[in-house]
Amino acid sequence: MNTADLGLPVDVPSTALFTDQYELTMLQASLKAGTAGRRSVFEVFTRRLPDGRRYGVVAGTGRVLDAVANFRFDPGVLSFLRDRGVVDEATLQWLADYRFSGDIWGYPEGEVYFPGSPIMRVEGTFGECVLLETVILSILNHDSAIAAAASRMSSAAGDRPLIEMGARRTHELAAVAAARAAYVGGFATTSDLAAGFRYNIPTVGTSAHAFTLLHDNERDAFRAQVDSLGRGTTLLVDTYDVAEAVRTAVEVAGPELGAVRIDSGDLLLVAHRVRQQLDELGAHDTKIVVTSDLDEYAIASLAAAPVDAYGVGTQLVTGSGHPTASMVYKLVARAESADPAAPLVPVAKKSTGGKTSVGGRKWAARRLDAYGVAEAEVVGTGPVPAGLADRQLLVEMVKGGEVVGREPLDAARGRHAAARAGLPLSATQLSRGEPVIPTEYVQTGSGS
């Protein structure tokens, strides 16, 4: 079943207005100047990683492909633009027939990236490519920030599963995208049902403190939950007294109790005490789940604790302090005329303040050392050196306007695990540091 066709609120019929006004005014001016039809190459990249991060994670690619496919100026959208006087009538007529007909290449979802990596390359006429800037950046910046935080958390958690539970801490639609990005970054499940419905991510959830407070006593609450959900459920044990709650939980559910959840207090100390108590009560297989404003540092600090799973909310959906990946979308090459055969000319912004860019249509490859570990991100223009030909990172995603790069979400999740494993060991250190491998620029031709 294609849930995107069911009218769920997370789907928007047209993504054409997920843009900034100046994209359309640039289109109008270029149409009038006769330059809108020039073949152009735009690239998505970031000049730097968030402070202290060792690598970035590409996420949101699948959502970008959906957004490009749905970028249509239907009559309602055109009426809005006409009524507001955003663009002139000639531009509106051009927009009425808009269909992206170009090509998109990019790092596949789940791959890691570094400063200067050409994460996505969009090629076509200037007019059709410039309109996609904002929607592409809004998706990639948000999802990649969440996936990077998720990756750090899943690395800190090791083999212990992570539950995404941040829906109540962000916008309701952003929550769905965040759950998706977290899954790519290594989380195992989500509490958000819309994410489960839209992307087939496994969902979990049992009860909150309100359920315990509803009943006359904790025993009645536990009994009601076990009677409804079975002995394998997870009981929340920190509403009142943790030790008493654990004792009651095992008495009600027996040693077959699935798990207990701890949501407050000194988690390291409480987890040790609860594990000891469960074992003394014969509940050796009952697991311990901890929540309560966790981030990657808190998760790492619990590595020696008898914890079986972590639930993470606020810090995850806000990128653990870095809610954006700071990606940009820049024109790097364009033709000298609207003639389809006109050669591409590298172009680049030259300014002070660290906002420079490198011109030319780029490729990227990851060079490995003698042990098969990544040692450099090589970004270049012109022909790809023979030694890097089989290490290229960009893959074709859209060809002639048709999406060709869709894949199951689990493929992106598996790719990320493999990509992270291929980095130097220092990549997973939580201490502040520079990107784990350098970015090297090479030029072997004109870059066209």
PDB file of N, CA, C and O in Angstrom, residues 81-112:
ATOM      1  N   LEU A  81      -0.348  33.458  -6.285  1.00  0.00           N
ATOM      2  CA  LEU A  81       0.761  34.258  -6.782  1.00  0.00           C
ATOM      3  C   LEU A  81       0.259  35.457  -7.582  1.00  0.00           C
ATOM      4  O   LEU A  81       0.822  36.560  -7.494  1.00  0.00           O
ATOM      5  N   ARG A  82      -0.818  35.253  -8.347  1.00  0.00           N
ATOM      6  CA  ARG A  82      -1.393  36.344  -9.135  1.00  0.00           C
ATOM      7  C   ARG A  82      -2.011  37.398  -8.222  1.00  0.00           C
ATOM      8  O   ARG A  82      -1.794  38.602  -8.399  1.00  0.00           O
ATOM      9  N   ASP A  83      -2.776  36.966  -7.236  1.00  0.00           N
ATOM     10  CA  ASP A  83      -3.445  37.912  -6.337  1.00  0.00           C
ATOM     11  C   ASP A  83      -2.446  38.731  -5.534  1.00  0.00           C
ATOM     12  O   ASP A  83      -2.696  39.908  -5.240  1.00  0.00           O
ATOM     13  N   ARG A  84      -1.327  38.119  -5.156  1.00  0.00           N
ATOM     14  CA  ARG A  84      -0.311  38.833  -4.388  1.00  0.00           C
ATOM     15  C   ARG A  84       0.616  39.662  -5.274  1.00  0.00           C
ATOM     16  O   ARG A  84       1.420  40.443  -4.747  1.00  0.00           O
ATOM     17  N   GLY A  85       0.528  39.477  -6.576  1.00  0.00           N
ATOM     18  CA  GLY A  85       1.408  40.208  -7.478  1.00  0.00           C
ATOM     19  C   GLY A  85       2.861  39.797  -7.327  1.00  0.00           C
ATOM     20  O   GLY A  85       3.779  40.601  -7.534  1.00  0.00           O
ATOM     21  N   VAL A  86       3.089  38.529  -6.992  1.00  0.00           N
ATOM     22  CA  VAL A  86       4.458  38.055  -6.762  1.00  0.00           C
ATOM     23  C   VAL A  86       5.266  38.076  -8.054  1.00  0.00           C
ATOM     24  O   VAL A  86       6.429  38.509  -8.079  1.00  0.00           O
ATOM     25  N   VAL A  87       4.660  37.601  -9.144  1.00  0.00           N
ATOM     26  CA  VAL A  87       5.325  37.607 -10.452  1.00  0.00           C
ATOM     27  C   VAL A  87       4.319  38.025 -11.515  1.00  0.00           C
ATOM     28  O   VAL A  87       3.107  38.073 -11.278  1.00  0.00           O
ATOM     29  N   ASP A  88       4.840  38.320 -12.697  1.00  0.00           N
ATOM     30  CA  ASP A  88       3.969  38.807 -13.766  1.00  0.00           C
ATOM     31  C   ASP A  88       3.270  37.653 -14.486  1.00  0.00           C
ATOM     32  O   ASP A  88       3.533  36.472 -14.224  1.00  0.00           O
ATOM     33  N   GLU A  89       2.389  38.003 -15.403  1.00  0.00           N
ATOM     34  CA  GLU A  89       1.561  37.008 -16.070  1.00  0.00           C
ATOM     35  C   GLU A  89       2.385  36.056 -16.936  1.00  0.00           C
ATOM     36  O   GLU A  89       2.090  34.863 -17.018  1.00  0.00           O
ATOM     37  N   ALA A  90       3.423  36.575 -17.591  1.00  0.00           N
ATOM     38  CA  ALA A  90       4.264  35.712 -18.422  1.00  0.00           C
ATOM     39  C   ALA A  90       4.945  34.637 -17.566  1.00  0.00           C
ATOM     40  O   ALA A  90       5.045  33.471 -17.972  1.00  0.00           O
ATOM     41  N   THR A  91       5.367  35.005 -16.376  1.00  0.00           N
ATOM     42  CA  THR A  91       6.012  34.042 -15.483  1.00  0.00           C
ATOM     43  C   THR A  91       4.988  33.029 -14.979  1.00  0.00           C
ATOM     44  O   THR A  91       5.288  31.835 -14.860  1.00  0.00           O
ATOM     45  N   LEU A  92       3.783  33.486 -14.686  1.00  0.00           N
ATOM     46  CA  LEU A  92       2.729  32.570 -14.246  1.00  0.00           C
ATOM     47  C   LEU A  92       2.428  31.531 -15.321  1.00  0.00           C
ATOM     48  O   LEU A  92       2.217  30.349 -15.014  1.00  0.00           O
ATOM     49  N   GLN A  93       2.426  31.952 -16.570  1.00  0.00           N
ATOM     50  CA  GLN A  93       2.178  31.000 -17.659  1.00  0.00           C
ATOM     51  C   GLN A  93       3.308  29.980 -17.731  1.00  0.00           C
ATOM     52  O   GLN A  93       3.074  28.789 -17.980  1.00  0.00           O
ATOM     53  N   TRP A  94       4.534  30.414 -17.495  1.00  0.00           N
ATOM     54  CA  TRP A  94       5.677  29.500 -17.491  1.00  0.00           C
ATOM     55  C   TRP A  94       5.552  28.513 -16.330  1.00  0.00           C
ATOM     56  O   TRP A  94       5.779  27.314 -16.484  1.00  0.00           O
ATOM     57  N   LEU A  95       5.154  29.014 -15.177  1.00  0.00           N
ATOM     58  CA  LEU A  95       5.021  28.165 -14.003  1.00  0.00           C
ATOM     59  C   LEU A  95       3.894  27.143 -14.154  1.00  0.00           C
ATOM     60  O   LEU A  95       3.977  26.037 -13.607  1.00  0.00           O
ATOM     61  N   ALA A  96       2.848  27.501 -14.881  1.00  0.00           N
ATOM     62  CA  ALA A  96       1.716  26.581 -15.049  1.00  0.00           C
ATOM     63  C   ALA A  96       2.144  25.273 -15.704  1.00  0.00           C
ATOM     64  O   ALA A  96       1.540  24.221 -15.452  1.00  0.00           O
ATOM     65  N   ASP A  97       3.183  25.326 -16.512  1.00  0.00           N
ATOM     66  CA  ASP A  97       3.670  24.122 -17.196  1.00  0.00           C
ATOM     67  C   ASP A  97       4.911  23.531 -16.532  1.00  0.00           C
ATOM     68  O   ASP A  97       5.549  22.635 -17.084  1.00  0.00           O
ATOM     69  N   TYR A  98       5.256  24.030 -15.342  1.00  0.00           N
ATOM     70  CA  TYR A  98       6.516  23.607 -14.722  1.00  0.00           C
ATOM     71  C   TYR A  98       6.531  22.128 -14.393  1.00  0.00           C
ATOM     72  O   TYR A  98       5.632  21.607 -13.716  1.00  0.00           O
ATOM     73  N   ARG A  99       7.545  21.462 -14.871  1.00  0.00           N
ATOM     74  CA  ARG A  99       7.882  20.097 -14.481  1.00  0.00           C
ATOM     75  C   ARG A  99       9.397  20.021 -14.516  1.00  0.00           C
ATOM     76  O   ARG A  99      10.008  20.340 -15.542  1.00  0.00           O
ATOM     77  N   PHE A 100       9.999  19.631 -13.415  1.00  0.00           N
ATOM     78  CA  PHE A 100      11.453  19.531 -13.436  1.00  0.00           C
ATOM     79  C   PHE A 100      11.851  18.466 -14.448  1.00  0.00           C
ATOM     80  O   PHE A 100      11.397  17.317 -14.368  1.00  0.00           O
ATOM     81  N   SER A 101      12.689  18.824 -15.399  1.00  0.00           N
ATOM     82  CA  SER A 101      13.080  17.888 -16.463  1.00  0.00           C
ATOM     83  C   SER A 101      14.567  17.590 -16.455  1.00  0.00           C
ATOM     84  O   SER A 101      15.077  16.970 -17.393  1.00  0.00           O
ATOM     85  N   GLY A 102      15.240  18.023 -15.405  1.00  0.00           N
ATOM     86  CA  GLY A 102      16.684  17.848 -15.358  1.00  0.00           C
ATOM     87  C   GLY A 102      17.134  16.582 -14.651  1.00  0.00           C
ATOM     88  O   GLY A 102      16.378  15.604 -14.523  1.00  0.00           O
ATOM     89  N   ASP A 103      18.376  16.609 -14.198  1.00  0.00           N
ATOM     90  CA  ASP A 103      18.990  15.459 -13.534  1.00  0.00           C
ATOM     91  C   ASP A 103      19.412  15.837 -12.117  1.00  0.00           C
ATOM     92  O   ASP A 103      19.803  16.984 -11.874  1.00  0.00           O
ATOM     93  N   ILE A 104      19.322  14.888 -11.221  1.00  0.00           N
ATOM     94  CA  ILE A 104      19.819  15.078  -9.861  1.00  0.00           C
ATOM     95  C   ILE A 104      20.706  13.894  -9.494  1.00  0.00           C
ATOM     96  O   ILE A 104      20.318  12.735  -9.655  1.00  0.00           O
ATOM     97  N   TRP A 105      21.896  14.205  -9.037  1.00  0.00           N
ATOM     98  CA  TRP A 105      22.821  13.222  -8.495  1.00  0.00           C
ATOM     99  C   TRP A 105      23.088  13.601  -7.041  1.00  0.00           C
ATOM    100  O   TRP A 105      22.996  14.766  -6.670  1.00  0.00           O
ATOM    101  N   GLY A 106      23.446  12.643  -6.213  1.00  0.00           N
ATOM    102  CA  GLY A 106      23.733  12.990  -4.834  1.00  0.00           C
ATOM    103  C   GLY A 106      24.300  11.839  -4.040  1.00  0.00           C
ATOM    104  O   GLY A 106      24.331  10.684  -4.483  1.00  0.00           O
ATOM    105  N   TYR A 107      24.774  12.160  -2.842  1.00  0.00           N
ATOM    106  CA  TYR A 107      25.189  11.131  -1.908  1.00  0.00           C
ATOM    107  C   TYR A 107      23.940  10.336  -1.526  1.00  0.00           C
ATOM    108  O   TYR A 107      22.916  10.927  -1.178  1.00  0.00           O
ATOM    109  N   PRO A 108      23.987   9.025  -1.571  1.00  0.00           N
ATOM    110  CA  PRO A 108      22.802   8.259  -1.201  1.00  0.00           C
ATOM    111  C   PRO A 108      22.480   8.453   0.276  1.00  0.00           C
ATOM    112  O   PRO A 108      23.365   8.705   1.103  1.00  0.00           O
ATOM    113  N   GLU A 109      21.216   8.345   0.601  1.00  0.00           N
ATOM    114  CA  GLU A 109      20.772   8.590   1.971  1.00  0.00           C
ATOM    115  C   GLU A 109      21.446   7.627   2.941  1.00  0.00           C
ATOM    116  O   GLU A 109      21.569   6.435   2.682  1.00  0.00           O
ATOM    117  N   GLY A 110      21.880   8.184   4.077  1.00  0.00           N
ATOM    118  CA  GLY A 110      22.587   7.398   5.067  1.00  0.00           C
ATOM    119  C   GLY A 110      24.092   7.524   4.974  1.00  0.00           C
ATOM    120  O   GLY A 110      24.813   7.196   5.929  1.00  0.00           O
ATOM    121  N   GLU A 111      24.594   7.990   3.835  1.00  0.00           N
ATOM    122  CA  GLU A 111      26.040   8.176   3.666  1.00  0.00           C
ATOM    123  C   GLU A 111      26.520   9.298   4.588  1.00  0.00           C
ATOM    124  O   GLU A 111      25.747  10.172   4.985  1.00  0.00           O
ATOM    125  N   VAL A 112      27.794   9.294   4.935  1.00  0.00           N
ATOM    126  CA  VAL A 112      28.367  10.380   5.715  1.00  0.00           C
ATOM    127  C   VAL A 112      28.950  11.421   4.765  1.00  0.00           C
ATOM    128  O   VAL A 112      29.213  11.134   3.594  1.00  0.00           O
TER     129      VAL A 112
END
